[in-house]
PDB file of C-alpha atoms in Angstrom:
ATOM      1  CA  UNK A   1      21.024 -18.565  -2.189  1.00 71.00           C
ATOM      2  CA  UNK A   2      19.574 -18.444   1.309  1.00 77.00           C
ATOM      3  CA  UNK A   3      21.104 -17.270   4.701  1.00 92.00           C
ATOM      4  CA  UNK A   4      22.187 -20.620   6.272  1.00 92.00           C
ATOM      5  CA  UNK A   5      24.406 -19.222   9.071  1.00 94.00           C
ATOM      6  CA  UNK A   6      24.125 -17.038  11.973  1.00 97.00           C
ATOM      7  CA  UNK A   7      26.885 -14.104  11.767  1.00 97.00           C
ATOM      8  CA  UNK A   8      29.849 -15.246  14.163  1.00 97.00           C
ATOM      9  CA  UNK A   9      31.419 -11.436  14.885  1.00 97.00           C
ATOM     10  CA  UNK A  10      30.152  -8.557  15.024  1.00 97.00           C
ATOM     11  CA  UNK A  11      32.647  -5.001  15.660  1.00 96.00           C
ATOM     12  CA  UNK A  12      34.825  -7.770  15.812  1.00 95.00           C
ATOM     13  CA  UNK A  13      33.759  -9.500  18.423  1.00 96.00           C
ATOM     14  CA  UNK A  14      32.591 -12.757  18.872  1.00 97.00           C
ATOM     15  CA  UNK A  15      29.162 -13.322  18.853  1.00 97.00           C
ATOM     16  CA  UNK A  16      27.296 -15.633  21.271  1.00 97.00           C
ATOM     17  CA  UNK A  17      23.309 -16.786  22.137  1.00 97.00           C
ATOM     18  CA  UNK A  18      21.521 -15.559  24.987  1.00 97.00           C
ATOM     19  CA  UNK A  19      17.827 -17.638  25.710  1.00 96.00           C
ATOM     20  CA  UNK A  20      15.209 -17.293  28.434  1.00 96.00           C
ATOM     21  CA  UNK A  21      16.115 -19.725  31.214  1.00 93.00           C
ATOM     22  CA  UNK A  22      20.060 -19.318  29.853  1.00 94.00           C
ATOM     23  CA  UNK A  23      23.317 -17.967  31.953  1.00 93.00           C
ATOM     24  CA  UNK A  24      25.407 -15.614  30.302  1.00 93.00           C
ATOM     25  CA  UNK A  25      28.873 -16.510  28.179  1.00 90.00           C
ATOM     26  CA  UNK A  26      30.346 -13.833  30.135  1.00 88.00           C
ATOM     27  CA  UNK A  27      33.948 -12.017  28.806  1.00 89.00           C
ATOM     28  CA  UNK A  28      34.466  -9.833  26.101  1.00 93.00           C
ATOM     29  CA  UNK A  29      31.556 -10.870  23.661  1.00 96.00           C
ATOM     30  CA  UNK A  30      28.486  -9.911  21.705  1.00 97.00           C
ATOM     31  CA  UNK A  31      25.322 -11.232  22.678  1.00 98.00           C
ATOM     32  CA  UNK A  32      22.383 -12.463  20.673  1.00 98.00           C
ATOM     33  CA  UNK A  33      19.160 -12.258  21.657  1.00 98.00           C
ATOM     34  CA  UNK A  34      17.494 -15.535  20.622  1.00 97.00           C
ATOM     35  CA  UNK A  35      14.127 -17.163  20.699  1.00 96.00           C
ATOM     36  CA  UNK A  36      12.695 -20.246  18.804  1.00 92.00           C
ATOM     37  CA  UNK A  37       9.635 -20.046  17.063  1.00 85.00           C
ATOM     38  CA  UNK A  38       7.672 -20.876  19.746  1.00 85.00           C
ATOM     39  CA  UNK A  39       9.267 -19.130  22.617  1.00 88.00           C
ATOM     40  CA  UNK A  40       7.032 -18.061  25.222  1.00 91.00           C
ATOM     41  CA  UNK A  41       8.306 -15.344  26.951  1.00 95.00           C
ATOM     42  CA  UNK A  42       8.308 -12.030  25.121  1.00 96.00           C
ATOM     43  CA  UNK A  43      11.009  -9.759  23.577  1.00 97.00           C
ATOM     44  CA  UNK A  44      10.980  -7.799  26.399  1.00 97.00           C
ATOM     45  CA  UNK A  45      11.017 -10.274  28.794  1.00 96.00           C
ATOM     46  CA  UNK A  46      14.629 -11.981  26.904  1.00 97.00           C
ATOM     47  CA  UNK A  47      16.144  -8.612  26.851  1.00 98.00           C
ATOM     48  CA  UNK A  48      15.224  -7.638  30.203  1.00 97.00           C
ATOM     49  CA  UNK A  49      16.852 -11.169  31.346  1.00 97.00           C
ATOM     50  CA  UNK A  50      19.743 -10.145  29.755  1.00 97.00           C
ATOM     51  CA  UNK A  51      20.109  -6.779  31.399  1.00 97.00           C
ATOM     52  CA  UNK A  52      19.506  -7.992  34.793  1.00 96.00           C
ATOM     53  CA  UNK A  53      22.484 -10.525  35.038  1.00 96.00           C
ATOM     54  CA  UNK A  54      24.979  -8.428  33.114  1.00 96.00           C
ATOM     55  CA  UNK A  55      26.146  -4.636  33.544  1.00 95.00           C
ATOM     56  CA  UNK A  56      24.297  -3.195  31.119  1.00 96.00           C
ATOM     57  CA  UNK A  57      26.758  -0.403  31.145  1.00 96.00           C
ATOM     58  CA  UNK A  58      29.127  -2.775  29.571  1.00 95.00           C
ATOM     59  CA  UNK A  59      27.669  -3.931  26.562  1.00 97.00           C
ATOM     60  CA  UNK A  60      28.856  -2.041  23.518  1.00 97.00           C
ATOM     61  CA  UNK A  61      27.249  -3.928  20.921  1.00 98.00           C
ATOM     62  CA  UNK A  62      24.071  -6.018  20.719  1.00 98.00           C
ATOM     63  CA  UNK A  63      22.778  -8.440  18.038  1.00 98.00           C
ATOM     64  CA  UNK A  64      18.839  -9.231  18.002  1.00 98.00           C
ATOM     65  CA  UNK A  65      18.192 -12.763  16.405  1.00 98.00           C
ATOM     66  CA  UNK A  66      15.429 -14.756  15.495  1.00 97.00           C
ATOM     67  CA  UNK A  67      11.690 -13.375  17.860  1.00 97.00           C
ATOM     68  CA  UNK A  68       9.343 -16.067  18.258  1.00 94.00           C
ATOM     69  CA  UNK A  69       7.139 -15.353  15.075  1.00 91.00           C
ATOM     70  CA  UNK A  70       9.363 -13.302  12.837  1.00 94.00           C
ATOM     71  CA  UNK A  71       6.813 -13.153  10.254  1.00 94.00           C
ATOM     72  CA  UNK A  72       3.657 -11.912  12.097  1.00 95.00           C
ATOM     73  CA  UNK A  73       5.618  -9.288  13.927  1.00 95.00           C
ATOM     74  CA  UNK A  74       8.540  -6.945  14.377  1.00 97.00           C
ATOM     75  CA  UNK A  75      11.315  -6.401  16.799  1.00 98.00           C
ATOM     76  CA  UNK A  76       9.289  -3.124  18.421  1.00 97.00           C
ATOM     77  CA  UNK A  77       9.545  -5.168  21.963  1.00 97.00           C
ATOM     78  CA  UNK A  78      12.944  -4.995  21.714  1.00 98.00           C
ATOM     79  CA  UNK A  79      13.544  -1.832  20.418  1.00 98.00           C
ATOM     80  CA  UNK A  80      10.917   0.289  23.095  1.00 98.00           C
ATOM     81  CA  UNK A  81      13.068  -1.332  26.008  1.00 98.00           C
ATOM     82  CA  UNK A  82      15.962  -0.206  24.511  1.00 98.00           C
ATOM     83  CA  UNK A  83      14.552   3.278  24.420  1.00 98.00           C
ATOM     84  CA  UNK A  84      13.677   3.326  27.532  1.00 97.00           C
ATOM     85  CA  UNK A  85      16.350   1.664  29.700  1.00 97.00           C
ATOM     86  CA  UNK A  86      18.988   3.906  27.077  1.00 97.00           C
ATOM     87  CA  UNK A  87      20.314   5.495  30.209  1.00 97.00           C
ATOM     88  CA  UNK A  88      21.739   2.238  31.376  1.00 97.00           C
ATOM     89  CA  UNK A  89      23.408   1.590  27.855  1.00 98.00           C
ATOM     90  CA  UNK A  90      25.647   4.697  27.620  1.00 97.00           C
ATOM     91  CA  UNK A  91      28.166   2.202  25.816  1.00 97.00           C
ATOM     92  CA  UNK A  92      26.099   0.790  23.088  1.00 98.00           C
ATOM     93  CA  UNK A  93      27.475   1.931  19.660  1.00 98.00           C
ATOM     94  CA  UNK A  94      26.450  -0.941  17.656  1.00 98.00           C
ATOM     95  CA  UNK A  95      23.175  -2.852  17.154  1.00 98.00           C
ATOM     96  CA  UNK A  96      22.104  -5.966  14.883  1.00 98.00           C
ATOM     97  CA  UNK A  97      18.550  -6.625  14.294  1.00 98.00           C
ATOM     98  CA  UNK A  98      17.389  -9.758  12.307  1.00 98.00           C
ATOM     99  CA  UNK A  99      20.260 -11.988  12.506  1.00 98.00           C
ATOM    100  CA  UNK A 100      18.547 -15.032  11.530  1.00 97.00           C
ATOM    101  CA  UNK A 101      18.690 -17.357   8.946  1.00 96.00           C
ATOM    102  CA  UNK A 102      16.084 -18.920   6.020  1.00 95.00           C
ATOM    103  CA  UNK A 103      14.923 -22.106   8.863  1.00 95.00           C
ATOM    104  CA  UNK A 104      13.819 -19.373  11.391  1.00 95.00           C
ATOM    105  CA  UNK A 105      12.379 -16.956   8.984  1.00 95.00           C
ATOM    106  CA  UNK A 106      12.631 -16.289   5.183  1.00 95.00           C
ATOM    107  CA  UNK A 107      14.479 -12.878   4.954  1.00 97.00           C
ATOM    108  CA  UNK A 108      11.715 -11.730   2.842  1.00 96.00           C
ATOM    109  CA  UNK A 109       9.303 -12.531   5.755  1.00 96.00           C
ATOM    110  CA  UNK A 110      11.109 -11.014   8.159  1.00 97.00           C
ATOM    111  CA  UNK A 111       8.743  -8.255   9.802  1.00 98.00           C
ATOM    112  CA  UNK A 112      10.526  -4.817  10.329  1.00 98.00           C
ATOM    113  CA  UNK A 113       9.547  -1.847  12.153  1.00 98.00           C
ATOM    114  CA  UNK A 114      10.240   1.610  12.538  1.00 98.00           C
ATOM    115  CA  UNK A 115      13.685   3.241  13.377  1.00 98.00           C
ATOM    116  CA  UNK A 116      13.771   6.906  13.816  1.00 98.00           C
ATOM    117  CA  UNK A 117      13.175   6.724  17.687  1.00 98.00           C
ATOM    118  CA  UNK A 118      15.744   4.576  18.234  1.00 98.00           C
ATOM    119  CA  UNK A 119      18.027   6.457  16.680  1.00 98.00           C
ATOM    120  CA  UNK A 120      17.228   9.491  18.530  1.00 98.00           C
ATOM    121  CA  UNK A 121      17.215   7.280  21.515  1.00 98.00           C
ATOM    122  CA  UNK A 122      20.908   6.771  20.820  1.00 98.00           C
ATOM    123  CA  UNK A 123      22.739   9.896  19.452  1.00 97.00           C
ATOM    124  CA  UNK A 124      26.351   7.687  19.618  1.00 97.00           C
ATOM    125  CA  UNK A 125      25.663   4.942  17.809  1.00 98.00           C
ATOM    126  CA  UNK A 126      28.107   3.847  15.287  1.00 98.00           C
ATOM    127  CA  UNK A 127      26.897   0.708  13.868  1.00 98.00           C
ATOM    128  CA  UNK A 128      23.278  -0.112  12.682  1.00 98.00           C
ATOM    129  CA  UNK A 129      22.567  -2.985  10.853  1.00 98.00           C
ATOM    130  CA  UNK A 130      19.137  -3.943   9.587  1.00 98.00           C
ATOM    131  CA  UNK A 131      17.884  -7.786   8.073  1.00 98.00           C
ATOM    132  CA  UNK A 132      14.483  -7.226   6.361  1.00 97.00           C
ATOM    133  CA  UNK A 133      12.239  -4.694   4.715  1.00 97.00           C
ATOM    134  CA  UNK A 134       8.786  -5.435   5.017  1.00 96.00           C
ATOM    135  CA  UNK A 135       7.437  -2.766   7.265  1.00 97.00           C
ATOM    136  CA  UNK A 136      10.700  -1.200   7.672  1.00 98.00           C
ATOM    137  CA  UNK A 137       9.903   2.629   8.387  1.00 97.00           C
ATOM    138  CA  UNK A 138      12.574   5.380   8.208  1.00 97.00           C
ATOM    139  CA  UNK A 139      12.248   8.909   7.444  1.00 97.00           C
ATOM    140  CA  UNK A 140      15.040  11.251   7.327  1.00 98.00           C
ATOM    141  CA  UNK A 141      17.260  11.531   9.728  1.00 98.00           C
ATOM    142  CA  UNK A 142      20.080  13.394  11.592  1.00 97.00           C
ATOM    143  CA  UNK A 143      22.695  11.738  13.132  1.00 98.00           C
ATOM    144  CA  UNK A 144      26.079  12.858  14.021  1.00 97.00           C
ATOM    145  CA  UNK A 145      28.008   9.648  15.024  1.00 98.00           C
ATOM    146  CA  UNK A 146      26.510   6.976  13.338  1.00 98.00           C
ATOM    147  CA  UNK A 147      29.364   5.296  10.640  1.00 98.00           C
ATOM    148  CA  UNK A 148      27.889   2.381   9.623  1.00 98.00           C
ATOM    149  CA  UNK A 149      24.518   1.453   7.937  1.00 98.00           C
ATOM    150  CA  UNK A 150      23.472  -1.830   6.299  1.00 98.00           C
ATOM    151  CA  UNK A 151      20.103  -2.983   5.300  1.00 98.00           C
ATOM    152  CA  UNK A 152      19.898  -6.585   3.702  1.00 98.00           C
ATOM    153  CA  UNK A 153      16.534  -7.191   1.912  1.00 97.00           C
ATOM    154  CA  UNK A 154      15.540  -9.355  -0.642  1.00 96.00           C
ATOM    155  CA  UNK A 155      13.576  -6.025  -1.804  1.00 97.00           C
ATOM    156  CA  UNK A 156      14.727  -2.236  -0.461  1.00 97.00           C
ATOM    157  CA  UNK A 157      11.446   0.292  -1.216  1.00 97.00           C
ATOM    158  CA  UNK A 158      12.885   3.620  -2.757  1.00 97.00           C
ATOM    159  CA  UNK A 159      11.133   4.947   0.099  1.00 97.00           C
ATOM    160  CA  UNK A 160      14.121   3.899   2.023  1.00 98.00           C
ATOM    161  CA  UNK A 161      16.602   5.091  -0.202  1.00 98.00           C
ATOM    162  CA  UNK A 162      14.885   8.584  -0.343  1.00 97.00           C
ATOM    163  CA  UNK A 163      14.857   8.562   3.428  1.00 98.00           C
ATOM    164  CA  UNK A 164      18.212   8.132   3.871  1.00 98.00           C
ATOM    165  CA  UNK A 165      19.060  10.647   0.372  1.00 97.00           C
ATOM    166  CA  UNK A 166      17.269  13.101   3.284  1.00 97.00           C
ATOM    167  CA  UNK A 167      19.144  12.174   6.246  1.00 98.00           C
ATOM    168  CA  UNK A 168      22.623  14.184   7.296  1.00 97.00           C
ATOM    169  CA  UNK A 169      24.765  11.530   8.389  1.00 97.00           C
ATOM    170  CA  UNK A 170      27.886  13.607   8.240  1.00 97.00           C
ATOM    171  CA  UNK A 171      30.444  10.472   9.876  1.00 98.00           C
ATOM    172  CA  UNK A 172      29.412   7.827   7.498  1.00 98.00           C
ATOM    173  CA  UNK A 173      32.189   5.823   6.130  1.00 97.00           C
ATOM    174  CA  UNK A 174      30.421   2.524   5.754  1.00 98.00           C
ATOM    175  CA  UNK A 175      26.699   2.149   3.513  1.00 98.00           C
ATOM    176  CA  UNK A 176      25.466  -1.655   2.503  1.00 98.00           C
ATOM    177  CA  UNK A 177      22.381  -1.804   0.657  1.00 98.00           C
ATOM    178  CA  UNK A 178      21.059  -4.907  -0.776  1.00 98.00           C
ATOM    179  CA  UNK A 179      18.358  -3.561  -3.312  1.00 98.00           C
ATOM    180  CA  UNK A 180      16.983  -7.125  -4.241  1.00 96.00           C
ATOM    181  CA  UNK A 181      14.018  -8.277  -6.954  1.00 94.00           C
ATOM    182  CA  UNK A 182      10.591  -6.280  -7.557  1.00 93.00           C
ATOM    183  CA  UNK A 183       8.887  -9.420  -6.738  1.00 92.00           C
ATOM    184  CA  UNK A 184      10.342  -8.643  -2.978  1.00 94.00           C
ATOM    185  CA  UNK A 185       9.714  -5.175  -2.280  1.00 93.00           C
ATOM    186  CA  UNK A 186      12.252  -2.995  -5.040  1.00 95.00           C
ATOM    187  CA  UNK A 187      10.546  -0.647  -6.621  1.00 95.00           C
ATOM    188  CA  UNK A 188      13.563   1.784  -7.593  1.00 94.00           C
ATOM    189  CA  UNK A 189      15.735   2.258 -10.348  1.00 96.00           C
ATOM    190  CA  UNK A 190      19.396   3.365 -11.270  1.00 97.00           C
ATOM    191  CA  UNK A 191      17.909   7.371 -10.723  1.00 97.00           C
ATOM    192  CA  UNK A 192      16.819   6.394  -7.719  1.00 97.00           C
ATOM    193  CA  UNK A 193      20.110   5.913  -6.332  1.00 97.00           C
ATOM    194  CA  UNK A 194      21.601   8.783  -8.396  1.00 97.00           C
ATOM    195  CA  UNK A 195      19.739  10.862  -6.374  1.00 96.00           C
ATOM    196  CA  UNK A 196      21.129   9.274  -3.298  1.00 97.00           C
ATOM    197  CA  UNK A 197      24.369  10.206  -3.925  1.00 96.00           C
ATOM    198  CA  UNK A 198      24.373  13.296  -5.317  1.00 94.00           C
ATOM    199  CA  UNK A 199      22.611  13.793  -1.745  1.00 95.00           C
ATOM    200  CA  UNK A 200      25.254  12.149   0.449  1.00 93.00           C
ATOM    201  CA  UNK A 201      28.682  13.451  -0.346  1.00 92.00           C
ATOM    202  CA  UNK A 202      29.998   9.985  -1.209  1.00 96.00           C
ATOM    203  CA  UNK A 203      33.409  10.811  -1.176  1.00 94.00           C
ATOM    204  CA  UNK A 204      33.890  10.237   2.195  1.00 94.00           C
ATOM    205  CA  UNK A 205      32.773   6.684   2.090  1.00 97.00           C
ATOM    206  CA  UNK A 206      35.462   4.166   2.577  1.00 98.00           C
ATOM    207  CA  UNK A 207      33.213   1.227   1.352  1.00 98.00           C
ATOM    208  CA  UNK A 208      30.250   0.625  -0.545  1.00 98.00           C
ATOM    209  CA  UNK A 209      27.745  -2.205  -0.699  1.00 98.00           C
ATOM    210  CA  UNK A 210      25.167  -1.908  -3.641  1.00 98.00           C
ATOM    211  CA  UNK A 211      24.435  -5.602  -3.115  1.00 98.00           C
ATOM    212  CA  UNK A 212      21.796  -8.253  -4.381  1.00 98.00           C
ATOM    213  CA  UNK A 213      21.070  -5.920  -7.116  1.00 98.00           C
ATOM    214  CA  UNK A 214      19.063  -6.852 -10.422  1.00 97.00           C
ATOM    215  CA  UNK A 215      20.712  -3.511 -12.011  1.00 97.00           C
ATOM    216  CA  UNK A 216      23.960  -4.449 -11.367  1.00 97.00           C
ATOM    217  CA  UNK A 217      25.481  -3.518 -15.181  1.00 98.00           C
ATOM    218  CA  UNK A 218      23.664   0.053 -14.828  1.00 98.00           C
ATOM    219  CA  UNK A 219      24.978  -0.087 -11.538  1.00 98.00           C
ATOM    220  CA  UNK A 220      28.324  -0.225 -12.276  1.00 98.00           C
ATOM    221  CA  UNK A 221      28.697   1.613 -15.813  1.00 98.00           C
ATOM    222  CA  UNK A 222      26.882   4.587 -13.732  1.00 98.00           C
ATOM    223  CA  UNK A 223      29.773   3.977 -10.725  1.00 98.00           C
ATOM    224  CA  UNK A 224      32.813   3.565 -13.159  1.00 98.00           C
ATOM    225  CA  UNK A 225      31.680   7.432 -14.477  1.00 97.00           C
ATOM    226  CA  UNK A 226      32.194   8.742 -10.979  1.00 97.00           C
ATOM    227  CA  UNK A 227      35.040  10.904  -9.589  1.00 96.00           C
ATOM    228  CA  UNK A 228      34.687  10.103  -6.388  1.00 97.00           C
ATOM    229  CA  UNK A 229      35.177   6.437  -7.250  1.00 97.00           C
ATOM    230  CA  UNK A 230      38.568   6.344  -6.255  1.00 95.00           C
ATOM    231  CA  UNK A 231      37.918   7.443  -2.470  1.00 96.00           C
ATOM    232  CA  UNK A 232      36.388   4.167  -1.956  1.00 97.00           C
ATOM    233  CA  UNK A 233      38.693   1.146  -0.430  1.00 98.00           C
ATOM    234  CA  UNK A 234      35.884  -1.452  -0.506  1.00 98.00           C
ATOM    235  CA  UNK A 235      33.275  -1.632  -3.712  1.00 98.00           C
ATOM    236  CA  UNK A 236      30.567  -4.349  -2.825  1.00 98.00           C
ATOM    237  CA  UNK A 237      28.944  -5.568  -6.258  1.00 98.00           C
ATOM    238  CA  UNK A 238      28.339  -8.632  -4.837  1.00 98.00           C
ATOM    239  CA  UNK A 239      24.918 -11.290  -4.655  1.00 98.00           C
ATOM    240  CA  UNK A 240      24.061  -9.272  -8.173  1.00 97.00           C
ATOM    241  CA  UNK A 241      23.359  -9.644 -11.727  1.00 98.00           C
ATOM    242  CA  UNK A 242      26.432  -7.594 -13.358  1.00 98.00           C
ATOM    243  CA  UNK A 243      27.606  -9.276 -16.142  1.00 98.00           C
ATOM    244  CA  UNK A 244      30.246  -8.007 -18.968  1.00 98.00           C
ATOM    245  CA  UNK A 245      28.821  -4.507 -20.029  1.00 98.00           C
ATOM    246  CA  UNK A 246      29.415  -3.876 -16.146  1.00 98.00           C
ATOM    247  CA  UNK A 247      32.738  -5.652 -16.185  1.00 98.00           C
ATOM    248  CA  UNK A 248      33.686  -3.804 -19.290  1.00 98.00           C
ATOM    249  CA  UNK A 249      32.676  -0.496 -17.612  1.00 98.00           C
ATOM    250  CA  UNK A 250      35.009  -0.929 -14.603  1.00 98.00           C
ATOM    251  CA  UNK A 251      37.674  -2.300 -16.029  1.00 98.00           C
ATOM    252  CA  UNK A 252      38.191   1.081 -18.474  1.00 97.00           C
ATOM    253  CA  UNK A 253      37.254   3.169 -15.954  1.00 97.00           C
ATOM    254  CA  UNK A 254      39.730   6.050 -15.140  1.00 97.00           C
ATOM    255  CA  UNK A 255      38.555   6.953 -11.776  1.00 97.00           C
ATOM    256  CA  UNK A 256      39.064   3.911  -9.834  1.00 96.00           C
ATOM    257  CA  UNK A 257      41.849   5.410  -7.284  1.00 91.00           C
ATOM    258  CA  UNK A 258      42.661   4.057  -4.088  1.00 92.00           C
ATOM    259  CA  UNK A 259      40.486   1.145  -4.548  1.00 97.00           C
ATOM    260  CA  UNK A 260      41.898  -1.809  -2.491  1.00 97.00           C
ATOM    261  CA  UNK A 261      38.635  -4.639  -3.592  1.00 98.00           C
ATOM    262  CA  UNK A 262      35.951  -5.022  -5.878  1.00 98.00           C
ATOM    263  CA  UNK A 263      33.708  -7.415  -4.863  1.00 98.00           C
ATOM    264  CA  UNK A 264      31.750  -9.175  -7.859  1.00 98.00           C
ATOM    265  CA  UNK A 265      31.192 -12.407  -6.451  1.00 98.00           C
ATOM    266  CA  UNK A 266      27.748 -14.258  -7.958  1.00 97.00           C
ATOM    267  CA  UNK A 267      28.291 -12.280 -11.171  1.00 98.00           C
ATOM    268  CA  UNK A 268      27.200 -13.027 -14.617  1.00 98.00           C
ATOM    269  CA  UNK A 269      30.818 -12.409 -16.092  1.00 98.00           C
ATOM    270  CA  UNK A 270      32.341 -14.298 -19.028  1.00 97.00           C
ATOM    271  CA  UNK A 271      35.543 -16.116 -18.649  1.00 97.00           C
ATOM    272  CA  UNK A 272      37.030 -13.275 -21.472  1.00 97.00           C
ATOM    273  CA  UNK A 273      35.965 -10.344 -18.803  1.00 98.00           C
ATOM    274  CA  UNK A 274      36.996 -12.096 -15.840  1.00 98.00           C
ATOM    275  CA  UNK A 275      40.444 -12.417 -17.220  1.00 97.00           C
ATOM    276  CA  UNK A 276      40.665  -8.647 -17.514  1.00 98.00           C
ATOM    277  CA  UNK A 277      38.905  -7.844 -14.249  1.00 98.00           C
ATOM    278  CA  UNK A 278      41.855  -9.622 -12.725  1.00 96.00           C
ATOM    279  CA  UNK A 279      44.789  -8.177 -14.679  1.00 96.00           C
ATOM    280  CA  UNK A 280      43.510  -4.481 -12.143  1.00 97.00           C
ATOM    281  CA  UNK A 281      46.103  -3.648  -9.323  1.00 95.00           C
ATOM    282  CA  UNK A 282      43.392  -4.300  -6.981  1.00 97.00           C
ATOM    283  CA  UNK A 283      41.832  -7.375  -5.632  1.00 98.00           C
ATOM    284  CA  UNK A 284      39.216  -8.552  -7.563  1.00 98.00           C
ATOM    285  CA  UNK A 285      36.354 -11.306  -6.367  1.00 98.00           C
ATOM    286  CA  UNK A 286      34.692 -12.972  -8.670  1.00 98.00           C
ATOM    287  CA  UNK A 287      33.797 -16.440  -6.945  1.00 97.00           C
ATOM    288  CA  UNK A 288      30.192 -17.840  -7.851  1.00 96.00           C
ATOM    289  CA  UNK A 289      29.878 -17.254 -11.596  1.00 97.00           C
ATOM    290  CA  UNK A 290      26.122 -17.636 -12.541  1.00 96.00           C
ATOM    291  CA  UNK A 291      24.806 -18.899 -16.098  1.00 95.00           C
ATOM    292  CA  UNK A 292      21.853 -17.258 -17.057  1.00 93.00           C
ATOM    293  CA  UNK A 293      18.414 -19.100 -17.099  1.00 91.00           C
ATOM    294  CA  UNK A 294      16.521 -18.315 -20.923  1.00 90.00           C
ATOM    295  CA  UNK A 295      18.254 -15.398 -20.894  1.00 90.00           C
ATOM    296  CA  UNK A 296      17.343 -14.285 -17.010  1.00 93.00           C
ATOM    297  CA  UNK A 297      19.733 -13.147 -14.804  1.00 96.00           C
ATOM    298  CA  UNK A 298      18.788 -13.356 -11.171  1.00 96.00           C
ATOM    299  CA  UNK A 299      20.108 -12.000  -7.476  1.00 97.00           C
ATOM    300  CA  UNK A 300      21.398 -14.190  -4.930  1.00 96.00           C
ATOM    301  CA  UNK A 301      19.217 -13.399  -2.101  1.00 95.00           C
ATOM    302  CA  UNK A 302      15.510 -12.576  -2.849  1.00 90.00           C
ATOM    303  CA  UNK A 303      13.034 -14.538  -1.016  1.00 84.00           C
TER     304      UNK A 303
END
């Protein structure tokens, strides 16, 4: 599977383009900075635009799509304007960068940059979402307001997870991962996000994304174990490779709580375990059932 569509809302708004040369929408929406492949202006140039012919004072949320060149460079010309024109953005809370699909750049292409200044840029940011890994930089991090944090990758470096294992994120609620194929950029393993949460007081998450995930049975018999389990309202298995020892592992476990959905779709499930997945008193997904190929089981979203 390949990203094929834009996203249409983001914090629940509805998300529309922004170009060189373009007017603004205008009313209550999200914009997306876009550029083709060719475009000749540069990022700063399309986000500058942007800020000159709306109140940048307004803007809440921001979604960075496709830069002209995606896979030669990252979204740094973006990201130093926003630094430095922060004082003009006291509303921004939420930010989206890489929202673009396989025609404008493989998501395994997609070149990333570094984060930390940003985030000390903007000490009340909620929402930070991230498409892309390769030369994604983080190091540990404090941040007192941020809630939300999603990276989608066809390949997360335990380098990232470890950052974040460091980081004291004490209002996070929300944490989407998509940890992907080693031929991508993965290079962890079920400790490796052990340690992560034995670092980040899970409990108080309300949902959980452990997406595209090649261990998706260890995954989940290591998850059904937990006590904290239950907290959760949203479980995000989803774009993986669990099949029935991690369908077998939920479905007996005692600790799953308050949970409202478990999200399994593109699974490796058979028809027996499905069955029982959907006799739990919580919504179960389990759309896109996979066969596997000489005994391989792959993730959805890789290169």
């Amino acid at each position: 599977m390949a990203i094929g569509e834009y996203s249409q809302i983001y914090r629940g708004k509805r998300i529309v383009n922004f170009s060189m040369g373009e007017t603004p929408a205008g009313g209550d929406v999200v914009y997306r900075l876009h550029q083709d492949y060719d475009s000749a202006e540069s990022q700063g140039d399309l986000l500058g635009s942007l800020l000159s012919q709306v109140d940048p004072g307004t803007l809440d949320a921001l979604v960075v799509g496709p830069w002209s060149e995606a896979h030669d460079e990252g979204p740094s010309g973006y990201l130093d304007l926003l630094i430095e024109r922060r004082a003009e953005l006291p509303a921004l809370k939420g930010l989206f960068v890489g929202d673009m699909t396989y025609e404008d750049c493989e998501i395994s292409w997609i070149i990333q940059t570094s984060y930390n200044a940003l985030l000390a840029a903007y000490p009340a940011l909620e929402s930070l979402r991230i498409r892309g890994s390769s030369s994604l930089e983080l190091q540990a991090f404090e941040h007192e307001h941020l809630q939300e944090l999603a990276i989608e990758c066809g390949g997360l470096p335990s380098k990232i997870v470890d950052a974040l294992a460091g980081s004291k994120l004490p209002a996070l609620h929300h944490l989407e991962l998509w940890l992907g194929d080693d031929n991508y950029g993965y290079d962890g393993d079920l400790a490796t996000y052990q340690r992560l949460f034995t670092a980040i007081q899970p409990e108080r998450l309300r949902y959980l994304g452990l997406r595209n995930a090649s261990i998706g049975d260890e995954l989940a018999v290591w998850l059904a174990a937990q006590p904290w389990l239950g907290g959760l309202r949203t479980l995000d298995l989803s774009l993986g490779t669990i099949g029935d020892i991690g369908a077998q592992a939920l479905f007996e476990s005692p600790n799953l709580g308050g949970i409202e959905r478990i999200n399994l779709s593109h699974h490796y499930i058979s028809p027996e375990w499905q069955q029982k997945l959907a006799s739990l008193p919580c919504e179960v997904v389990l759309d896109e059932h996979e066969d596997e190929d000489d005994g391989e089981r792959y993730v959805a979203v890789a290169e």
